Amino acid sequence: MYRSIPDEIFHIHTYRCKHADNISDSEYIEKAIELGASRIVFTDHAPFPGNPFGNRMDIEQLPEYINTLSTLRNKYKDKIDIITGLEIEFLPSYMDYYRELKNNSGLDLLILGQHFYEREPDHYSFSDEDKSMEYIGLSQAIIQGITTKLFDVVAHPDRSFKRRAEFGNYEQAVAINMINTATRYSVYFEQNYSSMQRKNQYRQEFWDLLPSKARIIHGIDAHSIEEMVEGVEFFRNH
């Protein structure tokens, strides 16, 4: 099980996801060392077999991603700890694939980033015309994912409610169910710096519901060096 440590830089993406800056992995690492970090955690958007979804690396790039970070881990082992992870949605049809990733010796952790959910095989919520109630399906998928025990962290859980103008009784009930499940399974909830920079994606109402025993991790969700630096400075000052 993943354990957060002080002065780690958590949740970094790479150029492979196709929506990050086109810079090398080593540039992130060297900047993290300059910032005094003890660990940097790469969690690029995971591919799926056959490449059915966009905004992520291709399945053919996964071995190179793992091998490159393994090589860099050895190169910088006396300066910083490098963790190789993936951010991925939980889609029930892909259970065997998640187990395969979990058992991959080159991967250190999986984080659950639920950007959409599976209604049925080959039918996903991003195709829905009306997404106003998607928070229910997203939260249910997150709960399902947590109970598999395959994920150590839930990325930006409060982003599930981004389409809700208000956070009323129904939203609270859905959130509490999610929170109780994560607490029961000792899974981290990520307070996401990128969400904080976007309208309605960081929901303080959600975080106010967490009990004291809940596990929280600070994630940057950086897609550039600049975002990484900004996120580090933010969390160090708050």
Coordinates of C-alpha atoms in Angstrom, one line a residue:
M1 CA 0.0 0.0 0.0
Y2 CA 1.3 3.5 -0.9
R3 CA 2.4 5.7 1.9
S4 CA 2.6 9.5 1.4
I5 CA 5.7 11.2 2.8
P6 CA 6.7 14.8 3.5
D7 CA 8.1 16.8 0.7
E8 CA 7.0 14.5 -2.0
I9 CA 5.7 15.9 -5.3
F10 CA 2.7 13.9 -6.2
H11 CA 0.8 13.5 -9.5
I12 CA 3.0 14.4 -12.4
H13 CA 2.0 13.8 -16.1
T14 CA 4.3 13.5 -19.1
Y15 CA 4.3 14.4 -22.7
R16 CA 2.9 10.9 -23.5
C17 CA -0.6 11.9 -22.5
K18 CA -0.8 14.3 -25.5
H19 CA -2.0 17.3 -23.5
A20 CA 1.1 18.1 -21.4
D21 CA 4.2 20.1 -22.3
N22 CA 6.6 18.3 -24.7
I23 CA 9.5 18.0 -22.2
S24 CA 11.5 15.1 -20.9
D25 CA 10.9 13.2 -17.7
S26 CA 14.3 14.2 -16.5
E27 CA 13.4 17.8 -16.6
Y28 CA 10.7 17.3 -14.0
I29 CA 13.0 15.3 -11.9
E30 CA 15.8 17.8 -12.0
K31 CA 13.4 20.6 -11.1
A32 CA 12.0 18.5 -8.2
I33 CA 15.5 18.1 -6.9
E34 CA 16.0 21.8 -7.1
L35 CA 12.8 22.3 -5.2
G36 CA 14.1 20.1 -2.4
A37 CA 11.6 17.2 -2.9
S38 CA 12.4 13.8 -1.4
R39 CA 10.2 12.0 -3.9
I40 CA 8.5 12.6 -7.2
V41 CA 5.5 10.5 -8.2
F42 CA 4.7 10.2 -11.9
T43 CA 1.1 9.2 -12.6
D44 CA 0.5 9.7 -16.3
H45 CA -2.9 8.9 -17.8
A46 CA -2.9 5.2 -18.4
P47 CA -3.6 3.6 -21.8
F48 CA -6.2 1.0 -22.4
P49 CA -5.8 -2.0 -24.7
G50 CA -6.6 -1.1 -28.2
N51 CA -6.4 2.7 -27.5
P52 CA -10.2 3.3 -27.3
F53 CA -9.9 6.6 -25.4
G54 CA -8.0 9.9 -26.1
N55 CA -6.0 12.2 -23.9
R56 CA -3.6 9.5 -22.7
M57 CA -0.5 7.6 -23.8
D58 CA -1.0 4.8 -26.3
I59 CA -0.8 1.2 -25.1
E60 CA 2.3 0.8 -27.2
Q61 CA 4.1 3.5 -25.1
L62 CA 3.5 1.9 -21.7
P63 CA 6.7 -0.3 -21.7
E64 CA 8.8 2.7 -22.7
Y65 CA 7.2 4.8 -19.9
I66 CA 8.0 2.2 -17.3
N67 CA 11.5 1.5 -18.6
T68 CA 12.5 5.1 -18.9
L69 CA 11.4 5.9 -15.4
S70 CA 13.2 2.8 -14.1
T71 CA 16.4 4.0 -15.8
L72 CA 16.0 7.5 -14.3
R73 CA 15.3 6.0 -10.9
N74 CA 18.7 4.4 -10.9
K75 CA 20.4 7.5 -12.3
Y76 CA 19.0 9.8 -9.6
K77 CA 18.8 7.3 -6.7
D78 CA 21.2 9.3 -4.5
K79 CA 19.2 12.5 -5.0
I80 CA 15.5 11.7 -5.1
D81 CA 13.1 8.8 -5.0
I82 CA 11.2 8.3 -8.3
I83 CA 7.8 6.5 -8.2
T84 CA 6.2 5.1 -11.4
G85 CA 2.4 5.1 -11.3
L86 CA -0.7 5.5 -13.5
E87 CA -3.9 7.5 -13.3
I88 CA -6.8 5.5 -14.7
E89 CA -10.6 5.4 -14.7
F90 CA -12.4 2.4 -13.2
L91 CA -14.4 0.6 -15.9
P92 CA -15.8 -2.8 -14.8
S93 CA -15.2 -4.4 -18.2
Y94 CA -11.4 -3.9 -17.7
M95 CA -11.0 -5.8 -14.4
D96 CA -8.4 -8.2 -15.8
Y97 CA -6.4 -5.3 -17.2
Y98 CA -6.3 -3.5 -13.9
R99 CA -5.0 -6.7 -12.2
E100 CA -2.4 -7.0 -14.9
L101 CA -1.3 -3.4 -14.2
K102 CA -1.3 -4.0 -10.4
N103 CA 0.9 -7.1 -10.9
N104 CA 3.4 -5.3 -13.2
S105 CA 6.6 -5.1 -11.3
G106 CA 7.5 -1.8 -13.0
L107 CA 4.5 0.0 -11.6
D108 CA 4.4 1.2 -8.0
L109 CA 0.8 2.4 -7.7
L110 CA -2.5 3.0 -9.5
I111 CA -4.5 6.1 -8.7
L112 CA -8.2 6.3 -9.6
G113 CA -9.0 9.3 -11.8
Q114 CA -12.7 9.0 -12.7
H115 CA -13.2 11.3 -15.6
F116 CA -16.1 9.3 -17.0
Y117 CA -17.8 6.0 -16.2
E118 CA -19.1 2.9 -18.0
R119 CA -22.8 2.6 -18.4
E120 CA -22.5 -0.8 -20.1
P121 CA -19.7 -2.3 -22.2
D122 CA -18.7 0.1 -25.0
H123 CA -21.1 2.8 -23.7
Y124 CA -19.5 5.6 -21.6
S125 CA -20.8 8.7 -19.9
F126 CA -18.8 11.1 -22.1
S127 CA -21.3 10.3 -24.9
D128 CA -24.3 11.5 -22.8
E129 CA -25.9 14.7 -24.0
D130 CA -27.1 15.6 -20.5
K131 CA -24.3 15.3 -17.9
S132 CA -26.0 17.2 -15.1
M133 CA -26.4 14.0 -13.0
E134 CA -23.1 12.4 -13.9
Y135 CA -21.9 12.9 -10.3
I136 CA -24.0 9.9 -9.3
G137 CA -22.4 7.6 -11.9
L138 CA -18.9 8.9 -11.2
S139 CA -19.2 8.4 -7.5
Q140 CA -20.6 4.9 -7.9
A141 CA -17.6 4.0 -10.2
I142 CA -15.2 5.5 -7.6
I143 CA -16.8 3.4 -4.9
Q144 CA -16.6 0.2 -7.1
G145 CA -13.0 1.0 -7.8
I146 CA -12.1 1.5 -4.2
T147 CA -13.6 -1.9 -3.2
T148 CA -11.4 -3.7 -5.7
K149 CA -8.4 -2.8 -3.5
L150 CA -6.4 -2.1 -6.6
F151 CA -6.1 1.7 -6.1
D152 CA -4.2 3.5 -3.4
V153 CA -5.4 7.0 -4.1
V154 CA -8.6 8.6 -5.5
A155 CA -7.6 11.6 -7.6
H156 CA -9.7 14.8 -7.3
P157 CA -12.8 13.0 -5.9
D158 CA -14.7 16.4 -5.5
R159 CA -14.3 17.0 -9.3
S160 CA -17.2 14.5 -9.7
F161 CA -19.5 17.4 -8.6
K162 CA -18.2 20.0 -11.0
R163 CA -21.5 20.2 -12.9
R164 CA -23.5 20.8 -9.8
A165 CA -24.2 24.5 -9.1
E166 CA -25.1 23.7 -5.5
F167 CA -24.0 21.1 -3.0
G168 CA -27.2 20.2 -1.3
N169 CA -28.6 17.2 0.5
Y170 CA -28.4 14.8 -2.5
E171 CA -24.8 15.7 -3.3
Q172 CA -23.9 15.4 0.4
A173 CA -25.4 11.9 0.6
V174 CA -23.5 10.8 -2.5
A175 CA -20.3 12.3 -1.2
I176 CA -20.6 10.8 2.3
N177 CA -21.0 7.3 0.7
M178 CA -17.9 7.8 -1.2
I179 CA -16.0 9.2 1.8
N180 CA -17.1 6.3 4.1
T181 CA -15.9 3.8 1.5
A182 CA -12.5 5.4 1.1
T183 CA -12.1 5.7 4.9
R184 CA -13.1 2.0 5.4
Y185 CA -10.5 0.9 2.8
S186 CA -7.8 3.3 4.0
V187 CA -7.6 4.9 0.5
Y188 CA -6.2 8.5 0.1
F189 CA -8.4 11.3 -1.2
E190 CA -6.3 13.7 -3.3
Q191 CA -6.7 17.5 -2.8
N192 CA -5.9 18.5 -6.3
Y193 CA -4.0 21.7 -7.1
S194 CA -5.2 21.7 -10.7
S195 CA -8.9 21.5 -9.6
M196 CA -8.3 24.5 -7.4
Q197 CA -7.4 26.6 -10.5
R198 CA -10.7 25.8 -12.3
K199 CA -14.2 26.9 -11.8
N200 CA -16.3 24.5 -9.7
Q201 CA -13.8 21.6 -9.7
Y202 CA -12.6 22.1 -6.2
R203 CA -15.5 21.8 -3.8
Q204 CA -14.8 22.8 -0.2
E205 CA -18.2 21.5 0.8
F206 CA -16.9 18.0 0.0
W207 CA -13.8 18.3 2.1
D208 CA -15.7 19.7 5.0
L209 CA -17.5 16.3 5.2
L210 CA -14.3 14.3 5.8
P211 CA -13.8 12.8 9.2
S212 CA -10.5 13.3 11.0
K213 CA -9.4 9.8 10.3
A214 CA -9.7 10.2 6.5
R215 CA -6.5 10.0 4.6
I216 CA -5.7 13.1 2.4
I217 CA -2.8 13.6 0.0
H218 CA -1.8 16.7 -1.8
G219 CA -1.6 16.3 -5.6
I220 CA -0.4 18.8 -8.2
D221 CA -1.7 17.2 -11.4
A222 CA 1.0 19.0 -13.3
H223 CA 1.2 18.9 -17.0
S224 CA 4.2 21.3 -17.2
I225 CA 7.2 22.4 -15.1
E226 CA 5.4 25.7 -14.3
E227 CA 2.4 23.9 -12.9
M228 CA 4.6 21.7 -10.8
V229 CA 6.5 24.6 -9.3
E230 CA 3.2 26.5 -8.7
G231 CA 1.6 23.5 -7.0
V232 CA 4.6 22.9 -4.8
E233 CA 4.8 26.5 -3.7
F234 CA 1.0 26.5 -3.0
F235 CA 1.0 23.5 -0.8
R236 CA 4.1 24.6 1.1
N237 CA 2.4 27.9 1.9
H238 CA -1.0 26.6 2.9

